[in-house]
Short mmCIF file of C-alpha atoms in Angstrom, two decimals:
data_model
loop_
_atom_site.label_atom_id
_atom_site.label_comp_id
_atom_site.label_asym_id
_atom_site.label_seq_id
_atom_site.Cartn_x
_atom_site.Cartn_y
_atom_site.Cartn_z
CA UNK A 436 13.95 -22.26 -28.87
CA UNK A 437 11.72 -25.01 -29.11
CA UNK A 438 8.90 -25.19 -25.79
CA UNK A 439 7.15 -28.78 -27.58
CA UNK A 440 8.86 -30.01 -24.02
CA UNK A 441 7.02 -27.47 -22.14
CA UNK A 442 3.24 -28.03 -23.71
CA UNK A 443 1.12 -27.98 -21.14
CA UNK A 444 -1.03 -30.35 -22.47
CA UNK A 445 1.19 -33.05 -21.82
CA UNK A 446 2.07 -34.85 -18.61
CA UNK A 447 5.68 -33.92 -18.91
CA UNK A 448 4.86 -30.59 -20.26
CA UNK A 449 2.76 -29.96 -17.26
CA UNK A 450 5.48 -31.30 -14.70
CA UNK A 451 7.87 -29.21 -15.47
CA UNK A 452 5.96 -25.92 -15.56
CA UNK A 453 4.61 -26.96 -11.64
CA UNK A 454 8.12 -27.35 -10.94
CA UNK A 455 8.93 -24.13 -12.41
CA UNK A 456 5.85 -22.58 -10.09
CA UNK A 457 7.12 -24.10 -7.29
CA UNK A 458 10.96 -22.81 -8.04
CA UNK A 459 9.67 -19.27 -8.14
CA UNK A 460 7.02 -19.59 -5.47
CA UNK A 461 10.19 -20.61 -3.49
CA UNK A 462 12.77 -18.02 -3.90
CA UNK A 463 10.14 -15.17 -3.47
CA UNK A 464 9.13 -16.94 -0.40
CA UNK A 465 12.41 -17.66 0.71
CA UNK A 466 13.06 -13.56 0.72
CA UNK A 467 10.08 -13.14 2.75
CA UNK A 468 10.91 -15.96 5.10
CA UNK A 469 14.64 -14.79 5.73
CA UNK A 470 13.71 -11.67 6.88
CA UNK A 471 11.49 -12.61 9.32
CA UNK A 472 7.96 -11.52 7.41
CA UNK A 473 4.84 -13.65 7.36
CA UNK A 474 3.79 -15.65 4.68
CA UNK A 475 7.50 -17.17 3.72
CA UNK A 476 8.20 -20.17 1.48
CA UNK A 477 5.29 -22.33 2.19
CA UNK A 478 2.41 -20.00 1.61
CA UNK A 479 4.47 -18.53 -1.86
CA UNK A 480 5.27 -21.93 -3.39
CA UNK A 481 1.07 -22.86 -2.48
CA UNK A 482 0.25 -19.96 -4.03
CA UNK A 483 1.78 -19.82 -7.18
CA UNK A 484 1.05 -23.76 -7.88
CA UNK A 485 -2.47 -23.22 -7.00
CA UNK A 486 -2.45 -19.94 -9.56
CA UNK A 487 -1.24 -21.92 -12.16
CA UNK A 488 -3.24 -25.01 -11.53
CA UNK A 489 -6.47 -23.07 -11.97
CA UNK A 490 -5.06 -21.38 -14.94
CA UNK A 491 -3.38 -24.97 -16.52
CA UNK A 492 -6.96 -26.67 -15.70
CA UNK A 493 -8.61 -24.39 -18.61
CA UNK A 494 -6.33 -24.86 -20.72
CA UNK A 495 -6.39 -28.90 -20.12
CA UNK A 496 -10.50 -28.17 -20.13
CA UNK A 497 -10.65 -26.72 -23.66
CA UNK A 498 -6.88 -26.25 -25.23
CA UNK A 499 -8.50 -23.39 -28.20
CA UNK A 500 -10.47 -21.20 -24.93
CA UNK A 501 -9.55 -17.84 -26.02
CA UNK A 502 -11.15 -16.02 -22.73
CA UNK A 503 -8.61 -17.35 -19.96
CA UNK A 504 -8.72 -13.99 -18.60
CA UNK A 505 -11.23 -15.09 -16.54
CA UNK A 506 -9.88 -17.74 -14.99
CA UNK A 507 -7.06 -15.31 -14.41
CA UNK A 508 -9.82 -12.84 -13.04
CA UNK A 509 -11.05 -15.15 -10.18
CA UNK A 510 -7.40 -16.36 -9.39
CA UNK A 511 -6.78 -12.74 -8.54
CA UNK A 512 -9.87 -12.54 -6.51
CA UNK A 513 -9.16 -15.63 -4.68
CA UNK A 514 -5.72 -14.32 -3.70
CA UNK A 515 -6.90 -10.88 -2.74
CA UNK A 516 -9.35 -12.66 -0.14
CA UNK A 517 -5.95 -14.62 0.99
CA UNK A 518 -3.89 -11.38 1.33
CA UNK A 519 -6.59 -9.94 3.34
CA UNK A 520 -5.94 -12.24 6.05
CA UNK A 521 -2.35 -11.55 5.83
CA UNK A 522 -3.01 -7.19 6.31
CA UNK A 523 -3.40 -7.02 10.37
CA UNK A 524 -4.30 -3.87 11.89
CA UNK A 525 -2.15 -2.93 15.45
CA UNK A 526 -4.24 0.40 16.32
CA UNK A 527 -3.08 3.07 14.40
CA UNK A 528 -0.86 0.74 12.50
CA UNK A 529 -0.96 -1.17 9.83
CA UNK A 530 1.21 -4.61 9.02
CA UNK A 531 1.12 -7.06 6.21
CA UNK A 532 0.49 -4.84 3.21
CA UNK A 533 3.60 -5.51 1.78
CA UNK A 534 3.19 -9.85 2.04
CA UNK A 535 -0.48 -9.58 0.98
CA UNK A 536 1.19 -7.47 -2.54
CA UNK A 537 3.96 -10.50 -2.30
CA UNK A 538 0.88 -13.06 -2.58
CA UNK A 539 -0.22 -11.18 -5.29
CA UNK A 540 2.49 -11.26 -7.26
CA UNK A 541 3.49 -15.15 -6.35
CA UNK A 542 -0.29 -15.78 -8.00
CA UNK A 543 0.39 -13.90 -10.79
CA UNK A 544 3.87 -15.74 -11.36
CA UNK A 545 1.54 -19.06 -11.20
CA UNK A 546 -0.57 -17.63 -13.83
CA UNK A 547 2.15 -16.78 -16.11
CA UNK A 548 3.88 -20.45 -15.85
CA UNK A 549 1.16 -21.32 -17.90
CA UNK A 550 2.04 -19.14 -21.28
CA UNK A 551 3.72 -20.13 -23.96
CA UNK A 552 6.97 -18.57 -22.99
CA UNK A 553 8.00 -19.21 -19.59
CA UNK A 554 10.65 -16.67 -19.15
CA UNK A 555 7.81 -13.80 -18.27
CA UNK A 556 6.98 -16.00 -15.20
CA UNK A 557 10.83 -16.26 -14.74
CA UNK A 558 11.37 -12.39 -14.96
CA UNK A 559 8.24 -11.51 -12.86
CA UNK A 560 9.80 -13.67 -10.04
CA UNK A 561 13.40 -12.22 -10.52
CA UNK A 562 11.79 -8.42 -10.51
CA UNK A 563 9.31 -9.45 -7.26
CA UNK A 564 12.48 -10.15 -5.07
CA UNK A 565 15.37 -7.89 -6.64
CA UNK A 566 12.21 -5.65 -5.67
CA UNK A 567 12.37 -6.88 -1.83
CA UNK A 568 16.26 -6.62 -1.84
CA UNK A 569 16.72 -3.05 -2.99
CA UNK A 570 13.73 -1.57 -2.04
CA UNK A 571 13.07 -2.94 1.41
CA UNK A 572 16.10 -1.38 2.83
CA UNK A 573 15.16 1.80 1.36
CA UNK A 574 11.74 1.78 2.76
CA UNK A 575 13.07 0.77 6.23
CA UNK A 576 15.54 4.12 5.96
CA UNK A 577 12.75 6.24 5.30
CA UNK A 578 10.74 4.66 7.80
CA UNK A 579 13.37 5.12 9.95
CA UNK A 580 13.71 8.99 9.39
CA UNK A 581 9.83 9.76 9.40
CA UNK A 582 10.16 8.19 13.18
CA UNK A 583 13.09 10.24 13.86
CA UNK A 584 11.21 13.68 12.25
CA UNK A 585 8.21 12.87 13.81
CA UNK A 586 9.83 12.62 17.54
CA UNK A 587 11.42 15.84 17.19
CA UNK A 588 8.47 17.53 15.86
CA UNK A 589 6.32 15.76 19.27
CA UNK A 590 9.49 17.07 21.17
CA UNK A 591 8.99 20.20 20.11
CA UNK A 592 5.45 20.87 20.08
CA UNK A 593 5.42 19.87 23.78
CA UNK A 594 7.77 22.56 24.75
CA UNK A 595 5.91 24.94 22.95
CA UNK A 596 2.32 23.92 24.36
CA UNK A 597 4.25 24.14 27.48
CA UNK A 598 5.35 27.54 27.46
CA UNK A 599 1.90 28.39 26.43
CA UNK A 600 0.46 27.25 28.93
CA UNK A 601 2.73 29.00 31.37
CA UNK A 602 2.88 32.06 30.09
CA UNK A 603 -1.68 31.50 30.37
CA UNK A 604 -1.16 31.24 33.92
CA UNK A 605 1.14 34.13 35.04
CA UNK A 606 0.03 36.06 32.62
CA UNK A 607 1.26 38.54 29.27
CA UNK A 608 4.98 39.48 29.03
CA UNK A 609 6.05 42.25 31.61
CA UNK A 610 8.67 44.92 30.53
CA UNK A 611 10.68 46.49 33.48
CA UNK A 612 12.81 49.55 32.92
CA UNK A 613 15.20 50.67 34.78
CA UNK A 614 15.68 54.42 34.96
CA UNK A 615 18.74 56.09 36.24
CA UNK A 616 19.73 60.00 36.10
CA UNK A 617 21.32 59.77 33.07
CA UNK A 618 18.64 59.55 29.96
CA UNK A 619 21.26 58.12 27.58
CA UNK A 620 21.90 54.56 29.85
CA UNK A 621 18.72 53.76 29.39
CA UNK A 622 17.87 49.90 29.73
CA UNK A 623 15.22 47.75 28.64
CA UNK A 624 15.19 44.40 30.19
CA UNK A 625 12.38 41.53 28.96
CA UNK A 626 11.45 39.18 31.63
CA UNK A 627 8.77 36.47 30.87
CA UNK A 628 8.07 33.83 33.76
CA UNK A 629 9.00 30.62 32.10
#
C-alpha cells in the first residue's frame, strides 16, 4: 500500500492523520459519553490530537530524530497529570480510574497516528472500545455480586455479634433435665436465652 499520501511531512499528509486522531479520539469518546462516564467525546478527540501534535511537531522539527520516545515520554506524563484530575475519591470509594486509563489510551492512539503505518493507531482505538463494550458489562456483574456477597456477609455478621452479645448478658448456656421415675425416658432439653 502506498502511505506517500499520508507523510507527515506534508500539509496534506498531516491533515489527514489529525483527522484520523480526531476519528478515533471520537468513537472512544463517544463510548464513554453514551454511557454516561466523564470525560466523553470532547476531552478524547483533545486528547488524542494534542498526543499526536506533540509527537508530529518532532518529527516536522527534525524528520531523521531517532529518539521520539521522548517526546512520547512527556506526552504520557502530561496525560497522567490530566487523568489525575479525572480519579475522584467519594470516601471509601474510588471513581474515574477507568476514564483516566481511557485518556491514556486516547493519548497513546494520538501518538501512534504519527507512524508510518496508521492501522496500529486504528487497531489500538478498535481494541480500547470493543474493550469498554465487552468488558464493562462484565465488570458491572461482578460489581454487582461483590455488593450482593458483601450484604449478606454484613447481614450475617450482625446476627451473629448479636447473639453474642446476648448470650454476654444472660449468661453461658443452661441445660435443664427433666427426671421422671423411669431412668430410660430420660430427656435432655437445651435452652439458651436468645
Amino acid at each position: 500500500m502506498d502511505f506517500e499520501i499520508l507523510d507527515i511531512l506534508t500539509p496534506l499528509g498531516f491533515t489527514l492523520r489529525v483527522l484520523l486522531a480526531i476519528a478515533l479520539g471520537f468513537i472512544i469518546g463517544l463510548e464513554r459519553q453514551w454511557t454516561r462516564h466523564e470525560a466523553g467525546i470532547v476531552t478524547n478527540v483533545i486528547v488524542c490530537v494534542a498526543s499526536f501534535g506533540y509527537t508530529a511537531f518532532s518529527y516536522l522539527v527534525d524528520p531523521d530524530a531517532n529518539d521520539l520516545t521522548r517526546i512520547a515520554a512527556n506526552v504520557v506524563t502530561g496525560i497522567g497529570f490530566l487523568g489525575t484530575g479525572v480519579i475522584l475519591r467519594d470516601g471509601a470509594n474510588i471513581r474515574g480510574l477507568t476514564t483516566a486509563a481511557t485518556v491514556w489510551a486516547s493519548g497513546a492512539v494520538g501518538l501512534l497516528c504519527c507512524v508510518d503505518d496508521i492501522s496500529f493507531a486504528i487497531i489500538l482505538a478498535a481494541f480500547v472500545v470493543i474493550a469498554h463494550l465487552l468488558l464493562h458489562p462484565l465488570s458491572v456483574y461482578i460489581r454487582k455480586k461483590r455488593k450482593h456477597s458483601r450484604s449478606q456477609h454484613r447481614s450475617h455478621e450482625t446476627v451473629l455479634q448479636k447473639t453474642r452479645s446476648k448470650l454476654r448478658l444472660n449468661g453461658p448456656e443452661k441445660r435443664e433435665y427433666d427426671e421422671d421415675d423411669d431412668d430410660e425416658d430420660e430427656e435432655e432439653h437445651d435452652t439458651a436465652p436468645v
